[in-house]
Coordinates of C-alpha atoms and ligand atoms in Angstrom, one line a residue:
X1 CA -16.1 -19.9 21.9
X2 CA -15.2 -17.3 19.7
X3 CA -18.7 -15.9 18.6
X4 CA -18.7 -16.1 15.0
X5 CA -21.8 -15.9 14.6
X6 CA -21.6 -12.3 15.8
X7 CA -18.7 -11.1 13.5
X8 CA -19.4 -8.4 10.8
X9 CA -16.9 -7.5 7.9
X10 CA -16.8 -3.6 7.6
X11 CA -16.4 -2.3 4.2
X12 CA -16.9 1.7 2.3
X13 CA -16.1 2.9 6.4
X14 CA -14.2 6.3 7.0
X15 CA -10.6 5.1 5.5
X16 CA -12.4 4.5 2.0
X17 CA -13.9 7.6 2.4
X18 CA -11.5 9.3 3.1
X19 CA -9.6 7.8 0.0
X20 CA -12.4 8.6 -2.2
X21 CA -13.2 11.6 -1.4
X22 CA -9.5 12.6 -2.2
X23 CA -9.3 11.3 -5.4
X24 CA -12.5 12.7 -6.2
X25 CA -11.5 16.0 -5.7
X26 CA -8.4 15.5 -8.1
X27 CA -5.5 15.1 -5.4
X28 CA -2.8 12.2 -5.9
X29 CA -2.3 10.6 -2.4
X30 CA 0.9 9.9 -0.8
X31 CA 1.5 7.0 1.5
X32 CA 4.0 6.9 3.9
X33 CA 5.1 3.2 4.5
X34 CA 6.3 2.4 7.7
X35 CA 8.4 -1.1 7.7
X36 CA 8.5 -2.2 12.2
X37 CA 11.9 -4.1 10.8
X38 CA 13.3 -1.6 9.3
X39 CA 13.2 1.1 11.4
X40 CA 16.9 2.1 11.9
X41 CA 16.5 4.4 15.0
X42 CA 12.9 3.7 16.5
X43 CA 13.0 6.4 18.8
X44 CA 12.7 9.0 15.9
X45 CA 9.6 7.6 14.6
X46 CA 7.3 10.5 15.8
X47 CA 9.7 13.6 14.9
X48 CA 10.2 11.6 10.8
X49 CA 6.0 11.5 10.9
X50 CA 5.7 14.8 11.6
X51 CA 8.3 15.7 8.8
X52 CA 6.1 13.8 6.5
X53 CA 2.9 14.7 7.7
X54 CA 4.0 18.4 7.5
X55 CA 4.7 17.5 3.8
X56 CA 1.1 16.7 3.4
X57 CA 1.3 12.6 2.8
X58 CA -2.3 11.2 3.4
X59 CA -2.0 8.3 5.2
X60 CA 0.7 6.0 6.7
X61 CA 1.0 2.0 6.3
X62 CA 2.4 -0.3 8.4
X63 CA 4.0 -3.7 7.3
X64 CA 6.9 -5.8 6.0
X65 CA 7.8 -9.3 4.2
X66 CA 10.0 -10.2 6.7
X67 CA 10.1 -10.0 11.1
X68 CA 7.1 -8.5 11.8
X69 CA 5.2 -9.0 14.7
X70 CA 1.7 -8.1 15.7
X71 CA 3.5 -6.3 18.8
X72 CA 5.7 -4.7 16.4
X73 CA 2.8 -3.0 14.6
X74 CA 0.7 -2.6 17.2
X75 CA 3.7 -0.2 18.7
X76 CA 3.9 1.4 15.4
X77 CA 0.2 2.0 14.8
X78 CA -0.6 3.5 18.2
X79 CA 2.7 5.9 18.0
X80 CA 1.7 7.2 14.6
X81 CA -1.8 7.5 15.7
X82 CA -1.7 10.8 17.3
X83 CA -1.3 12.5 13.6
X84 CA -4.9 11.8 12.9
X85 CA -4.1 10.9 9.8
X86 CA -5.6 6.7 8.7
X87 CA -3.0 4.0 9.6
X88 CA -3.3 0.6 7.8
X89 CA -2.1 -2.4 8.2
X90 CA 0.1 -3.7 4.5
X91 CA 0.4 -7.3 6.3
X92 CA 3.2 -9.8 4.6
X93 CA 1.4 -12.4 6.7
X94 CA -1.0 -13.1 9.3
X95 CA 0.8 -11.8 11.7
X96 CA 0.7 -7.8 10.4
X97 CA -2.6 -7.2 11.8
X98 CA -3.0 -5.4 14.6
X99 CA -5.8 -4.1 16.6
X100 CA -4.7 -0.7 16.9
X101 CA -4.9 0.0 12.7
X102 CA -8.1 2.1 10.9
X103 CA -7.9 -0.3 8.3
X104 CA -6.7 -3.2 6.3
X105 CA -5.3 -3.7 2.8
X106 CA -6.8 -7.2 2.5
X107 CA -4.8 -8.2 0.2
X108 CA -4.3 -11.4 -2.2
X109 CA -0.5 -11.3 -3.9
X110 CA -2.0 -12.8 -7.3
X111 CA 0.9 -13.7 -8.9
X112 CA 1.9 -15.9 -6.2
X113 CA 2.8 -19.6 -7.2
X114 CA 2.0 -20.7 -3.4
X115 CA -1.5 -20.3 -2.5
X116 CA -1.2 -19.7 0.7
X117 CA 0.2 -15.8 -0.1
X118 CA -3.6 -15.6 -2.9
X119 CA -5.9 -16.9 -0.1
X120 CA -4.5 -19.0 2.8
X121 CA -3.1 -16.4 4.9
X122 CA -6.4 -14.4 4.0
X123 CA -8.5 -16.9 5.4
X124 CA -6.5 -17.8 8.5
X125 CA -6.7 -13.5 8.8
X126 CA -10.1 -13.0 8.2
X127 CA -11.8 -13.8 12.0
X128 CA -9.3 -11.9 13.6
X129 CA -9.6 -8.6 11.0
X130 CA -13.7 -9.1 11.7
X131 CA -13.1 -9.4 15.3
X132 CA -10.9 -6.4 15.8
X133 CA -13.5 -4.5 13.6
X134 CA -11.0 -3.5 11.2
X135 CA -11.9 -1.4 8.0
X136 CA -11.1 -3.8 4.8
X137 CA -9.7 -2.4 1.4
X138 CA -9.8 -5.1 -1.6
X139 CA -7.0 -5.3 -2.7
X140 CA -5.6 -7.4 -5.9
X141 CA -1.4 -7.4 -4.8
X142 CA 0.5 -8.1 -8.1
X143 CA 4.2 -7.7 -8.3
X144 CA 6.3 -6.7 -11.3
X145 CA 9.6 -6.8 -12.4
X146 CA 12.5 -6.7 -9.2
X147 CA 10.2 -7.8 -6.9
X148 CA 12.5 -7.6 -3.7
X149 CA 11.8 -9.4 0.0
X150 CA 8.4 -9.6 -1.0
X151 CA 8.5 -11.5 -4.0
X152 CA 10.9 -13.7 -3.1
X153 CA 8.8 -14.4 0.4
X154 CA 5.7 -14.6 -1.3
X155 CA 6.6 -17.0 -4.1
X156 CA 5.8 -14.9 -6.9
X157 CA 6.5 -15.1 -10.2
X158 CA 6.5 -11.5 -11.1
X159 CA 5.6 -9.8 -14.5
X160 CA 8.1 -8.8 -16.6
X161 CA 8.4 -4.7 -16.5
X162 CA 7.6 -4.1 -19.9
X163 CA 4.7 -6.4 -20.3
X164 CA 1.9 -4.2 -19.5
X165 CA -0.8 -6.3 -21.0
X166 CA 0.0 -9.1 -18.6
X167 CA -0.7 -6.4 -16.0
X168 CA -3.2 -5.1 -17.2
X169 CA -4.5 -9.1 -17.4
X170 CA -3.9 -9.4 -13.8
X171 CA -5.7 -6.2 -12.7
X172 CA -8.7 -6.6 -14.9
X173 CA -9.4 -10.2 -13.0
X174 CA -8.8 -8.6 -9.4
X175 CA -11.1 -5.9 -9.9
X176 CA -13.9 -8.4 -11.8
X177 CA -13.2 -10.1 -8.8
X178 CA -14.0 -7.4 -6.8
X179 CA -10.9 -6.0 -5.5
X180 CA -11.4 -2.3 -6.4
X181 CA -8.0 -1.4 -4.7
X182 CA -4.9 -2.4 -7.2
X183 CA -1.6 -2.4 -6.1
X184 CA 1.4 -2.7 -8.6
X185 CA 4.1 -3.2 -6.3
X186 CA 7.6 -3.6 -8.1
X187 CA 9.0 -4.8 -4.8
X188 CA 10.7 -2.4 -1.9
X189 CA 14.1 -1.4 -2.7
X190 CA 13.8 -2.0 -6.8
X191 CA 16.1 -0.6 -9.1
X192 CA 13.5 0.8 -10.5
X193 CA 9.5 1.3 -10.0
X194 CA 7.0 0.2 -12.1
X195 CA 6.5 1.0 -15.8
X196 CA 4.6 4.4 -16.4
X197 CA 3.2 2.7 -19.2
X198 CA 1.2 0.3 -17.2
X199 CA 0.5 2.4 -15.1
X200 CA -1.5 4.3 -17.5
X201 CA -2.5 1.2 -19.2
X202 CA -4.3 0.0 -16.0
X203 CA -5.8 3.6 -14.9
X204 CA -7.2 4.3 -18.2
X205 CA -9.1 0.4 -18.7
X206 CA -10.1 0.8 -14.7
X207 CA -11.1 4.2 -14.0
X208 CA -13.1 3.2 -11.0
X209 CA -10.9 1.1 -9.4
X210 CA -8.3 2.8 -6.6
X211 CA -4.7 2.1 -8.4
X212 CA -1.7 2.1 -5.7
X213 CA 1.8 1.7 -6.5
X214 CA 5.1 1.5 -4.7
X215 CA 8.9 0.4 -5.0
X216 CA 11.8 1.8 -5.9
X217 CA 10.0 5.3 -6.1
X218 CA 13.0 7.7 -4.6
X219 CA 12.6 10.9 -6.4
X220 CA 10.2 13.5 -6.7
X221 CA 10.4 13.4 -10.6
X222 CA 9.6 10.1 -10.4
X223 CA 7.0 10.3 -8.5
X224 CA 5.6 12.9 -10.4
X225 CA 5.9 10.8 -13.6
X226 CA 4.0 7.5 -11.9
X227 CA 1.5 9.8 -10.7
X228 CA 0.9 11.6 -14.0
X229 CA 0.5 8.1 -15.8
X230 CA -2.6 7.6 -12.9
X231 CA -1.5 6.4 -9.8
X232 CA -4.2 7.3 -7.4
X233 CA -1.3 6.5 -4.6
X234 CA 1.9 6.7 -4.4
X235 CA 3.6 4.6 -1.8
X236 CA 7.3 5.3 -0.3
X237 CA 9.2 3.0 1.9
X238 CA 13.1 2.7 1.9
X239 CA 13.3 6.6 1.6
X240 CA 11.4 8.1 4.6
X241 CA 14.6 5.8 6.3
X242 CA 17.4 6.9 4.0
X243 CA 17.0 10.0 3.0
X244 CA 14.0 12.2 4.9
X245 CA 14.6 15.5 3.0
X246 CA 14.3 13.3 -0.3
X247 CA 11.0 11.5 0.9
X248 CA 9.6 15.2 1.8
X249 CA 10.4 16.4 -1.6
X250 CA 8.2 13.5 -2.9
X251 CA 5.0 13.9 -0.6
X252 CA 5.4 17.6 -1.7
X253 CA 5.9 16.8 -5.9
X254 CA 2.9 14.3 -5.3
X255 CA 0.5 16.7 -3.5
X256 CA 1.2 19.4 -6.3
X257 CA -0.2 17.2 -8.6
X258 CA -4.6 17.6 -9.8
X259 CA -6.1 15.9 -11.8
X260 CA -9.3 16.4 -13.9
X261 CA -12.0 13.7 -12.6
Ligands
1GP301 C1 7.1 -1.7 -0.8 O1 5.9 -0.4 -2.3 C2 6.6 -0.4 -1.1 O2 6.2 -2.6 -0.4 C3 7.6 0.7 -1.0 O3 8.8 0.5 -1.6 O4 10.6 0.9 0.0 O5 11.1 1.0 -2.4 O6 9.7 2.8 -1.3 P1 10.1 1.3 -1.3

């Protein structure tokens, strides 16, 4: 049997921690995202982490929307271990997790016509993220404007970029619900990232709440700008693969920034 009985869900560990004790101190935190699919030339994982890590990026995620396997990230996670720096999983499915990750953004795609992608894949995840003992982060996943692989995959219908209050909308209910991580995700690869404005929008009504956002972010003035408007994260992708000088420029714009808390 599989024990349930003895499972425990670990919340607030060391990756939240970690996290909070960042943005307490007024840094805006970079993370780097790893995609197993996407990696053109696997063999230069380590010596493009230490590029980054060098930069200063806080963390590194692991995931995809498309032909990921638990093997894959499990590869990934145990390479980019030796950094010391968290890894967590960013799973498009069930099959994201891995054993070898700190943590988990547990995510729930809200905006997702298909309820499997807001809580069926959650629940077939949730043994097996207990069971491996993996640290969970909240997290309320709502997509806007392009959208990319992971909109399309995920079914969701996402929020046009200039209506912030339906954003805002969707973030107020994922943190009453809870979720104190948001992530505005405008889908990898977008044409362009998400709105400033609701960035702002969202960070001023939900101080508390951890606010994460990725896609389509490629320069450091860009960066800068989302990060300025209250990110808490900024999260790269496509760039770290395309063009590593650019993606080092961005950790390094990102960790310039302080904020007043
Ligand atoms: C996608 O938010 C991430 O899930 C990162 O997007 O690949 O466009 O940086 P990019």
């Amino acid at each position: 049997m599989l024990g349930l009985s003895a499972l425990r869900v670990k919340r607030e560990g060391r990756v939240s921690k970690y996290i909070k004790e960042k943005i307490a101190g007024g840094e805006v935190l970079h993370f780097t995202l790893i995609d197993p699919a996407k990696l053109a030339n696997p063999e230069s994982l380590e010596s493009t982490a230490e590029k980054v890590v060098a930069a200063g990026t806080d963390a590194f995620m692991i995931g995809g929307s498309l032909g990921v396997s638990e093997r894959d990230v499990d590869e990934v996670a145990s390479r980019l271990k030796k950094f010391g720096l968290p890894v967590i999983a960013f799973p498009g499915n069930v099959n994201g997790l891995s054993r070898n990750v700190d943590a988990v953004l547990f995510m729930s795609l809200l905006n997702s016509e298909d309820l499997y992608y807001v809580i069926g894949a959650q629940v077939a995840g949730a043994v097996v993220v207990a069971r491996y003992g993996l640290e969970v982060l909240p997290t309320g996943y709502i997509i806007v404007g392009y959208g990319g692989t992971a909109g399309f995959v995920g079914k969701a219908r996402p929020i046009p970029y200039e209506k912030h209050d339906v954003v805002l909308a969707y973030s107020l209910a994922a943190y009453m619900m809870g979720m104190n991580y948001i992530y505005l995700e405008a889908g990898s690869g977008a044409p362009q990232p998400v709105h400033r404005d609701s960035v702002r929008l969202v960070k001023s009504t939900l101080p508390e709440a951890v606010l994460i956002v990725g896609g389509g972010i490629r320069t450091p003035e860009v960066a800068a700008e989302i990060a300025r408007a209250g990110a808490d994260v900024i999260v790269t992708g496509n760039i770290v693969e395309d063009n590593l000088e650019k993606a080092v420029e961005i950790v390094k714009s990102v960790k310039s920034i302080r904020r007043q808390r």
